[in-house]
Amino acid sequence: MCASVKYGSRGPALIPRMKTKHRIYYITLFSVVLLGLIATGMFQFWPHSIESSAEWSLDRRSVHDAPLVRIPMSSPIPERGDLSCRMHTCFDVYRCGYNPKNKIKVYIYPLQRFVDEVGVPISSTGLSREYNDLLSAISDSDFYTDDVTRACLFIPSTDVLNQNSLRIRETAQALAMLPRWDKGMNHLLFNMLPGGPPDYNTALDVPRDRALLAGGGFSTWTYRQGYDVSIPVYSPLSAEVDLPERQPGPRRYFILSSQTAIHREYRVELERLKEENGEALLLLDKCSNLSQGLASVRKRCYKGQVYDYPQILQESSFCVVLRGARLGQATLSDVLQAGCVPVIMADSYILPFSEVLDWKRASVVIPEEKLPEMYTILKSIPHRQVEEMQRQARWFWEAYFSSMKAIGMTTLQIINDRIYPYAARTYEEWNNPSVVKWSSVNSPLFLPLIPPRSPGFTAVVLTYDRIESLFRVITEISKVSSLAKLLVVWNNQNKSPPEESLWPKVTVPLKVVRTKENKLSNRFFPFDEIETEAVLAIDDDIIMLTSDELQFGYEVWREFPDRLVGYPGRLHLWDHEMGKWKYESEWTNEVSMVLTGAAFYHKYFNYLYTYKMPGDIKNWVDAHMNCEDIAMNFLVANITGKAPIKHLGFNNSLVLS
């Protein structure tokens, strides 16, 4: 019995048609198989780089298992080093390219053991623990890549941290044998102990062509500014001795010297200072009655009395760091860890990471010839500034000195900032401890011309004990429609603020902040309570301004957020008869300043005033209880290059000085 033949529009249907869902399934399966075959073929025949397949990791490969490489005696030697090298002449930035993260990619060469023709190693120590830690930290960072074709910077696995352990000629030949050497272009070498007896040069003596050098002993003669990176000499005590952070303040000794084997002339001068100033200065030296070894390294002595080192450093306000046979000294790291302010006397020494770190905030640098005047110089520094320097010194150590990882990451970040300057860290990010919340404030120099209207402004009222006028000011300010918050800075430590029930009833949050000291600079402190971009600084006796005038002043500030917008005006000018600057408060048509007793400004300037204003200016203002408005006017003018705007009063007119 035959089945009937079915006809369709395209002829006889000899095979039943598949359902749509089955047809899609088989097509998808076929596509996957086909793509798999294509990918397999590409993987088998695509050219691979031998270098990119060798990921750097000591965990996978022991130093003793590293391949042995013999250096022929006839191998080329790199040139001594080009002192004229700069980033735009000896570094190929195009190799770095653009990437969304604005980060350079760093490749570490596979570990190799270089020996000469007769099998003698080029280094007496091989791979040091410090260099091992450094390379491991880099390989674990976002900078690292195991793909040599993507790399922007190349780091040899050959350890040149300590020149004393190297054979100079053979090490240079080993560098020249690296596959991507290309006369040292885009290569980075780390060295902490340069030179050797008797000359002790301040830079690595190994010929290195155009390679960058992260060196621990640079002088102004050997440092290629903007190309090399000055790094600290790592102190092994950082990992072995735990020094808990000590609160800044006066200490048992004023000056302490703990270095051993310093030049005889320095020792004689320090002993003379000790005789003149007695117990204020502690002069330590090597302990002669202790056997050599780890115990003697951690001890210092004075007239038979033994002190634990580096713990004793925490007992002094200032610690001397003199040049030794080398400019760079591990003592600097120990001193910073102790929170002791280093007094650095090493002429021509390039301080570590000085390209980005402001060492004036954490140290005192004195020319060697002024060693006899050291005590007098240090005594002239105000106590409050010493405390700030102690705090900054400890933070510098934690952020940049405490480990080989910190040193390596800081070095790479500096190079990264040069290559991607538009994404570089700011001065504040490099120099301000994390407690300074720079992430919460944006500079008005890079904001839209008109900030958003919604946040309004925060009124910061500085007061002492004028309660009646304070309440009148609060009442009037509270009528301003754009007011977001009221912050009363209570500057009287001997009297408590009024009870909460006595304060005027306002519709915005009102917070009273009690200060620890009666200082005019308190009005410019970046309080966490200030959440708006706009700040109105106003005194507790400014009762003549109306709510309309204050609202108009805020509207003007919105159009000029990078300027001071104030009400009372002043003029400074040069008095030719008296031969000095004159501060004029008469009513004239000329204005160069506005008083901060009633002025709008961006809260960014609170951070600059508190953390970037030169310390002697702030100290003078606080000591004399005057001129904080002059200081703020000059700060804003210097940062922005723009004059303040004066509000004339009831007629809502302006003067742009």
XYZ file of C-alpha atoms in Angstrom:
657
model
C 0.000 0.000 0.000
C 1.520 3.208 -1.135
C 1.250 6.494 0.682
C -0.091 9.301 -1.290
C 2.413 11.804 -2.594
C 1.939 15.334 -1.327
C 2.607 18.301 -3.580
C 3.383 21.751 -2.494
C 4.045 24.969 -4.285
C 7.749 23.962 -4.753
C 7.198 20.391 -5.954
C 6.816 17.072 -4.195
C 7.746 16.948 -0.524
C 9.930 13.839 -0.559
C 11.157 14.540 3.077
C 8.868 15.947 5.729
C 9.866 19.551 6.609
C 11.489 20.055 10.075
C 9.737 22.114 12.646
C 11.078 25.626 13.040
C 12.480 25.082 16.558
C 14.427 21.998 15.439
C 15.867 23.833 12.459
C 17.167 26.671 14.692
C 18.717 24.146 17.063
C 20.756 22.394 14.336
C 21.855 25.645 12.748
C 23.116 26.900 16.139
C 24.949 23.636 16.839
C 26.628 23.715 13.433
C 27.720 27.325 13.968
C 29.302 26.538 17.353
C 31.252 23.589 15.921
C 32.434 25.678 12.968
C 33.623 28.538 15.207
C 35.444 26.059 17.456
C 37.334 24.630 14.465
C 38.298 28.116 13.274
C 39.507 29.148 16.747
C 41.546 25.956 17.084
C 43.226 26.592 13.755
C 44.059 30.172 14.675
C 45.511 29.099 18.029
C 47.714 26.468 16.346
C 49.097 28.727 13.635
C 49.048 32.260 15.219
C 52.610 33.457 15.977
C 53.421 33.451 19.728
C 56.074 35.391 21.612
C 58.374 33.326 23.789
C 58.752 36.265 26.149
C 55.038 36.754 26.724
C 54.552 33.133 27.758
C 56.992 33.389 30.661
C 55.066 35.046 33.470
C 57.300 36.440 36.211
C 56.732 34.624 39.472
C 59.179 33.358 42.080
C 56.429 31.117 43.386
C 56.601 29.045 40.217
C 60.324 29.135 39.698
C 63.126 28.962 42.222
C 66.174 31.147 41.712
C 68.286 28.003 41.544
C 66.026 26.614 38.824
C 66.348 29.708 36.638
C 68.078 29.080 33.302
C 71.830 29.690 33.183
C 73.007 32.265 30.630
C 76.705 32.603 29.773
C 77.976 36.015 28.755
C 80.610 35.892 26.006
C 83.600 38.105 26.747
C 83.005 39.846 23.419
C 79.404 40.812 24.297
C 78.682 44.500 23.711
C 78.736 46.902 26.645
C 76.110 49.679 26.872
C 77.182 53.284 26.869
C 77.909 54.930 30.213
C 74.580 56.761 30.369
C 73.275 59.898 28.712
C 73.027 62.764 31.238
C 70.930 64.757 28.765
C 68.141 62.166 28.712
C 64.620 63.402 29.375
C 61.216 61.789 28.910
C 60.759 63.423 25.509
C 64.181 62.357 24.206
C 64.997 58.933 25.676
C 61.577 57.445 26.369
C 59.091 56.226 23.755
C 55.743 57.358 25.191
C 53.921 56.099 22.092
C 54.643 52.564 23.229
C 52.379 53.235 26.211
C 49.411 54.292 24.100
C 45.974 55.245 25.332
C 43.993 53.098 27.717
C 40.815 53.866 29.676
C 42.537 53.358 33.044
C 45.440 55.704 32.224
C 47.950 53.165 33.525
C 51.268 52.124 32.099
C 51.896 48.419 31.622
C 55.083 46.990 33.133
C 56.805 43.790 32.004
C 59.334 41.945 34.188
C 61.911 39.815 32.384
C 61.991 36.108 33.306
C 64.502 35.227 35.990
C 67.910 34.206 34.635
C 71.310 33.443 36.185
C 74.022 35.291 34.277
C 77.586 33.986 34.471
C 80.764 34.821 32.579
C 82.562 32.454 30.204
C 84.158 30.509 33.058
C 80.915 30.230 35.028
C 81.447 32.962 37.645
C 78.157 34.773 38.510
C 77.879 38.497 37.779
C 76.584 39.072 41.316
C 77.917 37.772 44.618
C 74.475 37.760 46.234
C 72.118 36.798 43.427
C 68.557 37.947 44.066
C 68.203 39.852 47.340
C 65.114 39.598 49.522
C 64.426 43.310 48.926
C 64.502 42.985 45.133
C 62.403 39.837 45.354
C 59.780 41.773 47.370
C 59.906 44.641 44.880
C 59.358 42.465 41.797
C 56.647 40.454 43.543
C 54.781 43.641 44.463
C 54.946 44.907 40.889
C 53.773 41.568 39.494
C 50.744 41.705 41.819
C 49.839 45.281 40.867
C 47.597 46.770 38.185
C 50.718 47.953 36.375
C 51.916 44.439 35.556
C 51.463 42.614 32.274
C 52.862 39.268 31.172
C 52.386 40.228 27.528
C 55.595 41.846 26.365
C 53.870 43.322 23.302
C 51.606 45.438 25.538
C 54.377 46.663 27.816
C 55.300 50.320 28.120
C 58.057 49.825 30.715
C 60.506 46.936 31.126
C 62.183 45.893 34.384
C 65.127 43.444 34.340
C 65.069 40.641 36.914
C 68.800 41.281 37.439
C 69.259 42.728 40.936
C 71.302 45.964 40.913
C 70.046 47.386 44.232
C 73.499 47.125 45.816
C 76.420 47.990 43.563
C 78.878 46.456 46.054
C 77.672 42.979 45.060
C 77.986 43.521 41.294
C 80.640 42.974 38.673
C 80.197 46.215 36.756
C 81.260 45.171 33.250
C 79.479 41.808 33.251
C 76.249 43.297 34.652
C 76.224 45.850 31.849
C 76.740 43.102 29.282
C 73.851 41.121 30.800
C 71.566 44.137 30.430
C 72.560 44.573 26.784
C 71.599 40.920 26.120
C 67.966 41.487 27.139
C 65.706 40.889 24.089
C 64.011 44.309 24.263
C 66.964 46.374 25.513
C 67.183 48.722 22.487
C 69.839 50.916 24.129
C 67.862 50.985 27.366
C 64.770 52.681 25.936
C 61.783 52.302 28.308
C 63.801 50.221 30.777
C 63.837 50.933 34.515
C 66.610 49.973 36.960
C 66.320 50.151 40.756
C 69.465 50.967 42.752
C 69.749 52.003 46.411
C 73.461 51.704 47.176
C 75.386 53.296 44.282
C 79.129 53.647 43.890
C 81.823 52.011 45.942
C 85.086 52.834 47.697
C 86.906 55.099 47.482
C 84.764 57.480 45.372
C 81.200 56.389 46.254
C 79.578 57.876 43.172
C 75.999 59.081 43.645
C 74.542 57.048 40.768
C 74.891 53.455 39.627
C 78.250 52.927 37.880
C 76.907 50.137 35.629
C 76.770 51.425 32.013
C 73.081 51.517 31.159
C 72.534 53.453 27.916
C 69.235 55.393 28.098
C 67.575 53.400 30.868
C 65.727 55.257 33.617
C 67.273 54.942 37.049
C 65.366 54.842 40.315
C 68.303 55.686 42.546
C 68.770 56.057 46.283
C 71.729 58.442 46.361
C 71.326 61.050 43.635
C 73.075 64.393 43.819
C 72.274 67.442 41.735
C 75.198 66.451 39.498
C 73.919 62.990 38.555
C 70.134 63.371 38.789
C 68.345 63.798 35.470
C 65.380 65.921 36.542
C 62.064 64.740 35.166
C 63.630 61.467 33.993
C 65.252 59.607 36.871
C 63.349 58.983 40.120
C 65.004 59.593 43.476
C 63.981 56.808 45.858
C 64.735 56.184 49.553
C 67.301 53.732 50.846
C 65.138 51.006 52.345
C 65.712 50.246 56.013
C 65.347 46.536 56.894
C 64.305 47.630 60.388
C 60.987 48.720 58.868
C 59.893 45.094 58.666
C 61.677 43.881 61.808
C 60.789 46.550 64.371
C 57.265 47.695 65.122
C 57.152 51.330 66.207
C 53.589 52.273 67.169
C 52.629 55.759 66.029
C 53.233 58.350 68.727
C 51.128 61.450 69.125
C 52.874 64.661 68.009
C 54.129 66.982 70.711
C 57.121 67.798 72.938
C 59.532 64.955 73.593
C 62.251 64.123 76.096
C 65.056 65.361 73.834
C 65.031 68.303 71.472
C 67.719 67.017 69.063
C 69.051 63.486 68.672
C 71.928 62.155 66.577
C 72.022 58.370 66.169
C 74.255 57.781 63.137
C 77.484 55.843 63.457
C 80.703 56.275 61.489
C 80.011 59.910 60.621
C 82.852 62.208 59.582
C 85.114 63.339 62.412
C 84.428 67.038 61.725
C 80.688 66.490 62.117
C 81.226 64.517 65.315
C 83.356 67.286 66.813
C 80.747 69.927 65.967
C 77.912 67.837 67.413
C 79.880 67.336 70.631
C 80.349 71.098 70.900
C 76.588 71.612 70.511
C 76.056 68.964 73.181
C 78.301 70.862 75.599
C 76.423 74.109 74.947
C 72.875 72.731 75.223
C 73.221 69.878 77.686
C 70.335 67.427 78.019
C 68.430 68.992 75.112
C 70.730 67.128 72.718
C 71.435 63.383 72.839
C 74.528 62.323 70.889
C 74.650 58.552 70.308
C 77.280 56.357 68.691
C 78.110 52.724 68.090
C 78.347 50.595 71.223
C 81.950 49.489 71.684
C 81.205 46.962 74.449
C 78.773 44.837 72.395
C 79.714 41.980 70.085
C 79.073 42.399 66.385
C 75.784 41.128 65.061
C 72.081 41.844 65.074
C 72.131 43.013 68.695
C 74.709 45.724 68.036
C 72.787 47.007 64.992
C 69.755 47.668 67.196
C 71.689 49.432 69.952
C 73.243 52.878 70.372
C 75.359 54.133 73.252
C 76.312 57.318 75.053
C 78.991 57.164 77.769
C 78.288 53.522 78.505
C 74.513 53.899 78.578
C 72.786 51.628 76.052
C 69.666 52.666 74.106
C 67.378 50.563 71.926
C 67.437 51.602 68.274
C 65.290 52.759 66.509
C 62.966 53.078 69.538
C 65.065 55.897 71.001
C 64.249 58.048 67.961
C 60.691 58.464 69.237
C 62.038 60.320 72.270
C 63.218 63.344 70.266
C 61.524 66.178 68.406
C 64.287 66.477 65.782
C 66.663 63.788 64.495
C 69.860 64.578 62.614
C 70.444 62.930 59.210
C 73.988 63.644 57.994
C 75.675 62.534 54.809
C 77.837 59.455 55.209
C 80.059 57.804 52.642
C 76.924 57.901 50.512
C 74.383 60.712 50.265
C 71.359 58.476 50.726
C 70.987 57.079 54.241
C 68.654 54.387 55.595
C 68.600 56.496 58.768
C 66.133 58.824 57.045
C 63.572 56.025 56.863
C 64.088 55.109 60.534
C 63.631 58.731 61.600
C 60.414 59.137 59.629
C 59.014 55.904 61.059
C 59.623 57.261 64.567
C 57.683 60.439 63.770
C 60.819 62.460 64.466
C 61.380 65.485 62.228
C 64.511 64.798 60.150
C 67.134 67.552 60.086
C 68.832 66.804 56.773
C 72.372 68.060 56.243
C 73.617 66.587 52.981
C 74.432 69.262 50.419
C 73.277 68.531 46.844
C 71.256 65.464 47.967
C 68.063 64.899 45.955
C 65.484 63.928 48.557
C 63.397 60.804 47.858
C 60.384 61.354 45.612
C 61.019 65.122 45.771
C 59.359 65.398 42.360
C 56.000 65.024 44.104
C 56.595 65.276 47.873
C 56.795 68.633 49.640
C 59.644 67.983 52.074
C 59.268 71.402 53.720
C 56.188 69.969 55.433
C 58.048 67.046 57.025
C 61.726 67.999 57.420
C 64.245 70.754 57.962
C 67.038 70.997 55.394
C 70.130 72.851 56.637
C 73.341 73.459 54.651
C 76.275 71.527 56.070
C 78.197 74.719 56.776
C 75.401 75.836 59.137
C 75.705 72.813 61.415
C 76.986 75.104 64.235
C 73.716 77.092 63.961
C 71.441 74.034 63.958
C 70.138 74.451 67.506
C 69.245 78.119 66.984
C 67.528 77.384 63.656
C 65.395 74.604 65.117
C 64.459 76.640 68.185
C 62.917 79.309 65.937
C 60.298 76.881 64.577
C 56.892 77.298 66.323
C 55.702 74.349 68.429
C 52.547 73.898 66.407
C 54.512 73.677 63.180
C 56.815 71.067 64.752
C 53.779 68.948 65.619
C 52.465 69.190 62.069
C 55.887 68.150 60.750
C 56.027 65.177 63.124
C 52.642 64.024 61.910
C 53.634 64.520 58.262
C 56.947 62.687 58.734
C 55.223 59.605 60.055
C 52.677 59.681 57.230
C 55.417 60.006 54.592
C 56.988 56.834 56.001
C 53.732 54.891 56.018
C 52.792 55.937 52.487
C 56.139 55.912 50.682
C 58.976 54.367 52.767
C 57.571 51.500 54.835
C 58.145 48.624 52.383
C 59.691 47.744 49.062
C 56.143 47.596 47.733
C 55.513 51.211 48.783
C 58.765 52.325 47.161
C 58.075 50.436 43.938
C 54.455 51.561 43.591
C 55.388 55.194 44.247
C 58.116 55.037 41.595
C 55.758 53.611 38.994
C 53.046 56.128 39.887
C 55.473 59.029 39.338
C 56.404 57.667 35.909
C 52.720 57.038 35.192
C 51.885 60.658 36.050
C 54.491 61.882 33.563
C 53.020 59.795 30.757
C 49.375 60.578 31.566
C 49.640 64.096 33.052
C 45.940 64.835 32.581
C 45.168 61.990 35.006
C 48.077 62.647 37.377
C 47.721 62.852 41.133
C 47.419 66.348 42.543
C 49.728 67.988 45.065
C 47.130 67.357 47.735
C 46.791 63.662 46.916
C 50.570 63.205 47.151
C 51.112 65.268 50.295
C 47.963 65.254 52.402
C 47.150 62.353 54.719
C 43.941 60.525 53.945
C 42.164 62.263 56.828
C 42.078 65.319 54.597
C 39.008 64.469 52.552
C 39.992 65.998 49.234
C 37.714 63.567 47.454
C 34.743 65.407 48.931
C 35.575 68.744 47.369
C 36.196 69.829 43.784
C 38.259 72.795 42.758
C 36.138 75.682 41.446
C 38.818 76.265 38.816
C 37.552 73.207 36.931
C 33.822 73.368 37.585
C 31.056 74.487 35.219
C 30.693 78.248 35.153
C 27.412 78.107 37.072
C 27.132 75.521 39.889
C 23.798 73.800 40.492
C 21.206 75.949 42.261
C 19.735 73.285 44.522
C 22.392 72.870 47.251
C 22.422 76.526 48.344
C 25.084 77.714 50.798
C 26.315 77.047 54.324
C 26.629 80.060 56.620
C 29.645 79.778 58.944
C 29.281 82.232 61.833
C 32.391 82.828 63.938
C 31.532 83.874 67.493
C 33.047 84.241 70.949
C 30.449 85.475 73.441
C 28.273 88.151 71.778
C 25.080 86.164 72.180
C 22.570 88.932 71.424
C 24.101 90.024 68.127
C 24.798 86.368 67.209
C 21.100 85.539 67.516
C 20.179 88.605 65.425
C 22.586 87.496 62.680
C 21.179 83.954 62.722
C 17.622 85.248 62.541
C 18.371 87.436 59.501
C 20.407 84.785 57.663
C 17.660 82.212 58.186
C 15.371 84.324 56.002
C 17.596 83.793 52.928
C 15.891 81.358 50.585
C 19.130 79.685 49.457
C 20.435 78.960 52.961
C 21.048 75.204 53.391
C 22.702 75.023 56.823
C 23.925 77.202 59.689
C 27.257 76.366 61.309
C 28.247 78.322 64.417
C 31.966 78.133 65.259
C 32.140 78.665 69.027
C 35.625 80.059 69.693
C 35.319 80.496 73.468
C 36.934 77.651 75.412
C 36.075 79.191 78.805
C 32.354 79.455 78.282
C 29.735 77.012 77.031
C 27.283 77.896 74.242
C 23.709 78.797 75.244
C 21.239 76.016 75.903
C 19.466 74.620 72.866
C 16.107 76.048 73.944
C 17.477 79.606 73.830
C 18.579 79.556 70.192
C 16.407 81.150 67.466
C 13.996 78.801 65.748
C 15.140 78.272 62.152
C 13.945 76.024 59.360
C 17.411 74.746 58.346
C 19.868 72.549 60.308
C 21.882 74.503 62.893
C 25.091 72.990 64.280
C 27.424 74.437 66.923
C 31.095 73.405 66.707
C 33.273 74.038 69.763
C 36.957 74.680 68.995
C 39.980 73.645 71.060
C 41.801 76.959 70.660
C 40.681 80.543 70.126
C 42.070 81.066 66.620
C 40.781 83.179 63.760
C 41.800 80.427 61.333
C 39.028 78.256 62.793
C 36.553 80.069 60.576
C 38.282 78.610 57.505
C 38.585 75.015 58.711
C 37.020 72.472 56.290
C 34.406 71.148 58.693
C 32.678 67.930 57.644
C 29.361 69.675 58.274
C 29.937 71.899 55.210
C 28.301 69.896 52.438
C 27.551 72.706 49.998
C 30.063 74.190 47.598
C 29.197 77.740 48.649
C 30.230 79.074 52.052
C 29.167 82.361 53.606
C 31.725 83.461 56.193
C 30.125 86.003 58.495
C 30.934 87.550 61.877
C 28.528 87.545 64.776
C 28.226 91.360 64.688
C 27.314 91.836 61.004
C 23.706 92.821 61.632
C 23.299 95.430 58.901
C 22.982 93.041 55.929
C 19.458 92.113 54.883
C 18.311 88.758 53.604
C 17.843 90.248 50.107
C 21.451 91.467 50.031
C 22.711 88.067 51.152
C 20.618 86.268 48.532
C 21.915 88.598 45.828
C 25.501 87.986 46.981
C 24.949 84.238 46.660
C 23.541 84.647 43.135
C 26.633 86.640 42.170
C 28.892 83.935 43.614
C 27.088 81.318 41.512
C 28.275 83.146 38.407
C 31.819 83.542 39.754
C 32.463 80.459 41.948
C 36.246 80.896 41.806
C 36.187 84.363 43.423
C 35.567 85.925 46.782
C 32.266 87.802 46.726
C 31.989 90.112 49.722
C 30.531 93.279 51.149
C 33.030 95.448 53.085
C 35.882 96.449 50.747
C 39.507 97.365 51.418
C 42.498 98.601 49.432
C 46.177 97.779 49.771
C 48.750 100.073 48.151
C 52.395 101.020 48.355
C 53.155 104.083 50.492
C 56.120 105.778 48.827
C 56.721 108.146 51.730
C 56.810 105.393 54.341
C 58.442 102.847 52.024
C 56.018 100.045 52.914
C 52.627 98.547 52.075
C 49.578 100.346 53.374
C 46.168 98.893 54.212
C 43.408 101.447 53.494
C 39.912 101.196 54.919
C 38.629 104.590 53.774
C 35.589 104.688 51.477
C 37.105 105.072 48.028
C 36.314 103.944 44.520
C 39.275 101.559 44.543
C 38.994 98.062 45.968
C 41.539 95.210 46.061
C 40.141 93.071 48.891
C 36.865 92.151 50.548
C 36.637 91.350 54.241
C 35.782 87.773 55.132
C 33.607 89.070 57.961
C 30.882 88.815 55.306
C 31.876 87.023 52.099
C 30.894 84.098 49.887
C 33.549 81.685 48.603
C 33.979 78.090 47.475
C 34.686 75.574 50.243
C 37.747 74.378 48.284
C 39.584 77.397 49.640
C 39.014 76.145 53.187
C 41.220 73.170 52.342
C 43.873 75.348 50.755
C 43.901 77.775 53.693
C 44.152 74.969 56.258
C 46.522 72.555 54.526
C 48.438 74.507 51.883
C 48.828 78.010 53.319
C 52.472 78.525 54.353
C 52.690 77.796 58.070
C 54.289 81.086 59.077
C 51.310 83.046 57.683
C 48.746 81.001 59.622
C 50.845 81.172 62.771
C 51.135 84.960 62.485
C 47.374 85.361 61.991
C 46.592 83.180 64.999
C 49.224 84.823 67.198
C 48.037 88.381 66.407
C 44.316 87.550 66.101
C 44.124 89.698 62.982
C 44.490 89.793 59.187
C 42.905 86.430 58.372
C 40.889 88.222 55.662
C 44.088 89.532 54.045
C 45.536 86.014 54.103
C 42.437 84.531 52.453
C 42.292 87.289 49.815
C 45.930 86.744 48.876
C 45.472 82.962 48.830
C 42.509 83.073 46.428
C 44.179 85.700 44.229
C 47.390 83.676 43.968
C 45.565 80.441 43.172
C 43.128 81.893 40.622
C 44.868 85.027 39.378
C 41.561 86.866 39.857
C 40.439 89.734 42.074
C 37.484 89.638 44.476
C 34.041 91.048 43.732
C 32.575 93.671 46.066
C 28.849 93.983 46.672
C 27.956 97.662 47.204
C 24.850 97.136 49.287
C 21.194 98.003 48.948
C 21.278 98.997 45.296
C 22.483 95.511 44.345
C 25.376 96.833 42.285
C 28.843 95.332 42.008
C 32.458 96.350 41.764
C 34.926 93.995 40.087
C 38.325 95.045 41.380
